[in-house]
Structure formats: structure tokens, C-alpha cells
Amino acid sequence: MEMGNIMEQDVERVLFSEEELSRRVGEIAAQIDADYVGREPLLVSVLRGSFVFMADLVRKITLPCTVDFMAVSSYGTGSSSSGQVKIIKDLSEHIEGKDVIVVEDILDSGNTLSYLLEILKARQPASIRLCTLLDKPSRRVKPVELHYSGFSIPDYFVVGYGLDYAERYRNLPYIGVLKPSVYEH
Ligand code: IMP
Ligand code: MG
């Protein structure tokens, strides 16, 4: 790995390169294309972490689809879950009768998503599925039904491709494991 910039000094190693991410995102888009033939899914990006994944995913989906955005907070600026979830920004459109796909960056404890899915289901969409780029199954506290998952990973703290630590590193084009020294002091 090139150590060409300041952020990269905080990355222990690259877990998924730009090429690997692009290939896997293409596979997920192809699955969605196949599953939603004849329908027009509404992709709901959970901000902020999923914005990069969302942007790449929608451009690889060939079906007509629409997008909306929602922001929730669950982590503050740290690296471990607080268990508290707050809606910071709600959707702009109604989802009743729509085929909704919730797009997340990472499924960890499941606290955020199980709460969010309950709220969205109460609005009576025609269907609702969850699509996450990364999944850390060993950290799950709340069970969450997952339809599309990019990569299953061990309990590493990862950054890049939208994922942050204290709001930084989202603009790294790959996903890397953050050096523990960055968050241990
Ligand atoms: P959950 O409620 O524990 O499932 O938390 C999910 C959220 O925690 C994600 O949307 C991320 O914002 C954050 N998160 C969990 N693990 C990581 C990680 O390894 N890197 C960056 N953010 C993470
Ligand atoms: Mg997030």
C-alpha cells in the first residue's frame, strides 16, 4: 500500500480494494435487477455511511429505481455502539405501497437497523428488504433479516468507502482496517 497521504498512515491494511468493491457491488446490483423485474424499487440510503455504496450501487442497477435518504445517529463519534438511535433526517417521500430497499454501510449490533426497519414497516411499504455492504455477524445483538450483503467480516473496525471514525476517512476509496492506536487514546 502506498503511504501517500495522512489518512493512509492510520490504516493498518486494506481489506477490500476499489476493484474488489466495484466487482461485489456489481454482483449485488445484478441480484437486485433480477429480483425486481417489472417493479421500481425505492432505495433508501442510511446516511452518512452508505452514501458512497449507494452512489455506486444505483449506477449499476439497470432497472428504473428511485432514491431517498434518511439519517440516524447511533454511534456518536466513537467506535462502539451506544444502543441509542435517533432520526436526524427523515425521508422526503411517503413509502406506502413502495418496494423499499434499505441501503446500509455496515450491519454491526443490529440496533440501528432493527429500530429503523420497525419504523419503516409501520409506514406500510409493499415490501422492504435490507442491503448492506458489510456485515459483522459476531457483533449482532438484535436479529435483523438481511437480503443483500456484500462481505461478511470479523470484528475489525473499518473505515473508508463512506465509513468513518469520528467523521474522518469516509473519502478513502477502499475499505481498510483502522490502526487501534488511532482510537485507543
Ligand atoms: P449497529 O446499530 O451496531 O448495527 O451499527 C451500525 C452503524 O455503526 C453503522 O451504520 C456504522 O455507522 C457504525 N459502525 C459499525 N461498525 C463500524 C466500523 O467498523 N466502522 C465504521 N462504522 C461502523
Ligand atoms: Mg453509519
Coordinates of C-alpha atoms and ligand atoms in Angstrom, one line a residue:
M1 CA 0.0 0.0 0.0
E2 CA 1.2 3.5 -0.8
M3 CA 1.5 5.8 2.1
G4 CA 0.9 8.8 0.0
N5 CA -1.3 10.7 2.4
I6 CA -2.0 11.5 6.0
M7 CA -5.1 9.3 6.3
E8 CA -3.4 6.3 5.0
Q9 CA -0.9 6.3 7.9
D10 CA -3.8 5.4 10.1
V11 CA -4.8 2.4 8.1
E12 CA -3.3 -0.9 9.2
R13 CA -4.2 -2.7 5.9
V14 CA -6.5 -2.7 3.0
L15 CA -9.4 -5.1 3.5
F16 CA -11.2 -4.5 0.2
S17 CA -9.6 -2.7 -2.7
E18 CA -11.5 -0.4 -5.1
E19 CA -11.6 -3.2 -7.6
E20 CA -13.0 -5.8 -5.2
L21 CA -15.6 -3.3 -4.0
S22 CA -16.6 -2.5 -7.6
R23 CA -16.9 -6.2 -8.5
R24 CA -19.0 -7.1 -5.5
V25 CA -21.3 -4.0 -5.8
G26 CA -21.9 -5.1 -9.4
E27 CA -22.9 -8.5 -8.2
I28 CA -25.4 -7.1 -5.7
A29 CA -26.9 -4.8 -8.4
A30 CA -27.3 -7.8 -10.7
Q31 CA -29.2 -9.6 -7.9
I32 CA -31.4 -6.6 -7.3
D33 CA -32.1 -6.4 -11.1
A34 CA -33.1 -10.0 -11.2
D35 CA -35.3 -9.8 -8.1
Y36 CA -37.2 -6.6 -9.0
V37 CA -38.0 -7.2 -12.7
G38 CA -41.2 -5.4 -13.5
R39 CA -41.0 -3.3 -10.4
E40 CA -39.4 0.0 -9.5
P41 CA -37.6 -0.2 -6.2
L42 CA -37.1 2.8 -3.9
L43 CA -33.6 2.7 -2.5
V44 CA -33.3 4.3 0.9
S45 CA -29.7 5.3 1.9
V46 CA -29.0 5.5 5.5
L47 CA -26.7 8.5 5.9
R48 CA -24.0 9.2 6.2
G49 CA -22.0 5.9 6.0
S50 CA -23.8 4.4 3.0
F51 CA -23.6 7.4 0.6
V52 CA -20.6 6.0 -1.4
F53 CA -22.0 2.5 -1.6
M54 CA -25.4 3.9 -2.6
A55 CA -23.9 6.0 -5.4
D56 CA -22.0 3.1 -6.8
L57 CA -24.9 0.6 -6.4
V58 CA -27.6 2.7 -8.1
R59 CA -25.3 3.3 -11.1
K60 CA -25.0 -0.5 -11.6
I61 CA -28.7 -1.2 -11.2
T62 CA -30.3 -1.2 -14.7
L63 CA -34.0 -1.2 -13.6
P64 CA -35.8 2.1 -13.1
C65 CA -35.5 3.0 -9.4
T66 CA -35.8 6.0 -7.2
V67 CA -33.7 7.1 -4.2
D68 CA -34.3 8.8 -0.9
F69 CA -32.2 9.5 2.2
M70 CA -32.5 9.2 5.9
A71 CA -30.1 10.0 8.6
V72 CA -29.9 8.3 12.0
S73 CA -27.3 8.5 14.7
S74 CA -26.3 5.6 16.8
Y75 CA -22.6 5.9 17.5
G76 CA -21.7 9.5 18.3
T77 CA -18.1 9.8 17.3
G78 CA -16.7 6.7 19.0
S79 CA -16.1 3.1 17.8
S80 CA -18.6 1.2 20.0
S81 CA -22.3 1.2 19.9
S82 CA -24.3 3.4 22.3
G83 CA -27.5 1.4 21.7
Q84 CA -29.3 4.7 21.2
V85 CA -30.8 5.6 17.9
K86 CA -32.2 8.9 16.8
I87 CA -33.7 10.0 13.5
I88 CA -31.8 13.1 12.4
K89 CA -33.4 13.4 8.9
D90 CA -36.5 11.6 7.8
L91 CA -37.4 10.5 4.2
S92 CA -38.7 13.1 1.8
E93 CA -41.4 10.9 0.3
H94 CA -44.0 8.5 1.5
I95 CA -43.2 4.9 1.2
E96 CA -46.6 3.4 1.4
G97 CA -47.1 0.7 -1.3
K98 CA -43.5 1.0 -2.4
D99 CA -40.9 -1.7 -2.8
V100 CA -38.2 -0.4 -0.4
I101 CA -34.6 -1.4 -0.2
V102 CA -32.8 0.0 2.8
V103 CA -29.1 0.5 1.9
E104 CA -26.6 0.5 4.8
D105 CA -22.9 0.6 5.0
I106 CA -22.4 -1.9 7.8
L107 CA -24.6 -4.1 10.0
D108 CA -23.0 -4.5 13.4
S109 CA -25.0 -4.9 16.6
G110 CA -28.2 -4.5 14.5
N111 CA -29.5 -1.9 16.9
T112 CA -29.8 0.8 14.3
L113 CA -31.3 -1.3 11.6
S114 CA -33.8 -3.2 13.7
Y115 CA -35.2 0.1 15.0
L116 CA -35.2 1.7 11.6
L117 CA -36.9 -1.3 9.9
E118 CA -39.7 -1.2 12.5
I119 CA -40.3 2.4 11.8
L120 CA -40.4 1.9 8.1
K121 CA -42.6 -1.2 8.2
A122 CA -45.2 0.8 10.1
R123 CA -45.5 3.0 7.1
Q124 CA -46.8 0.1 5.1
P125 CA -44.5 -0.3 2.2
A126 CA -45.4 -3.1 -0.3
S127 CA -42.2 -4.8 0.6
I128 CA -39.0 -4.0 2.5
R129 CA -35.5 -5.5 2.2
L130 CA -32.2 -4.7 3.7
C131 CA -29.0 -4.3 1.7
T132 CA -25.7 -3.9 3.5
L133 CA -22.2 -3.7 2.1
L134 CA -20.6 -5.1 5.2
D135 CA -21.8 -7.4 7.9
K136 CA -20.2 -8.2 11.2
P137 CA -22.3 -11.2 12.4
S138 CA -20.2 -11.8 15.5
R139 CA -21.3 -8.5 16.9
R140 CA -25.1 -9.0 16.5
V141 CA -27.3 -8.2 19.5
K142 CA -30.6 -7.7 17.7
P143 CA -31.6 -10.2 15.0
V144 CA -32.1 -8.5 11.6
E145 CA -33.2 -10.1 8.4
L146 CA -30.6 -9.4 5.7
H147 CA -31.4 -9.9 1.9
Y148 CA -28.3 -8.5 0.3
S149 CA -24.8 -8.5 1.9
G150 CA -21.5 -7.6 0.2
F151 CA -19.0 -9.0 2.6
S152 CA -19.1 -10.7 5.9
I153 CA -16.1 -9.5 8.1
P154 CA -14.7 -10.3 11.5
D155 CA -14.9 -7.8 14.3
Y156 CA -12.5 -5.2 12.8
F157 CA -13.1 -1.5 13.0
V158 CA -13.0 -0.5 9.3
V159 CA -13.0 2.9 7.6
G160 CA -13.2 4.2 4.0
Y161 CA -15.7 4.0 1.1
G162 CA -18.2 6.0 3.3
L163 CA -17.3 4.5 6.6
D164 CA -15.9 6.8 9.2
Y165 CA -14.1 7.0 12.5
A166 CA -15.0 10.3 14.2
E167 CA -16.3 11.5 10.8
R168 CA -12.9 11.0 9.1
Y169 CA -11.7 8.6 6.4
R170 CA -15.0 8.5 4.6
N171 CA -13.3 9.6 1.4
L172 CA -10.8 6.7 1.2
P173 CA -11.6 4.9 -2.0
Y174 CA -11.1 1.4 -0.4
I175 CA -12.1 -0.2 2.9
G176 CA -9.2 -0.5 5.4
V177 CA -8.7 -1.7 9.0
L178 CA -8.1 1.3 11.2
K179 CA -5.0 1.1 13.4
P180 CA -6.2 0.5 17.0
S181 CA -3.7 3.3 18.1
V182 CA -6.0 5.8 16.4
Y183 CA -8.9 5.1 18.7
E184 CA -7.2 3.7 21.8
H185 CA -6.0 7.0 23.2
Ligands
IMP1 P1 -25.3 -1.1 14.6 O1 -26.5 -0.4 15.2 O2 -24.5 -1.6 15.8 O3 -25.6 -2.2 13.7 O4 -24.4 0.0 14.0 C1 -24.4 0.2 12.6 C2 -23.6 1.5 12.4 O5 -22.5 1.6 13.2 C3 -23.1 1.6 11.0 O6 -24.1 2.3 10.2 C4 -21.9 2.5 11.2 O7 -22.2 3.8 11.2 C5 -21.4 2.1 12.6 N1 -20.3 1.1 12.5 C6 -20.3 -0.2 13.0 N2 -19.1 -0.8 12.8 C7 -18.3 0.1 12.1 C8 -17.0 0.1 11.6 O8 -16.3 -1.0 11.7 N3 -16.5 1.2 11.0 C9 -17.3 2.3 10.9 N4 -18.5 2.4 11.4 C10 -19.1 1.3 12.0
MG2 MG -23.4 4.7 9.8

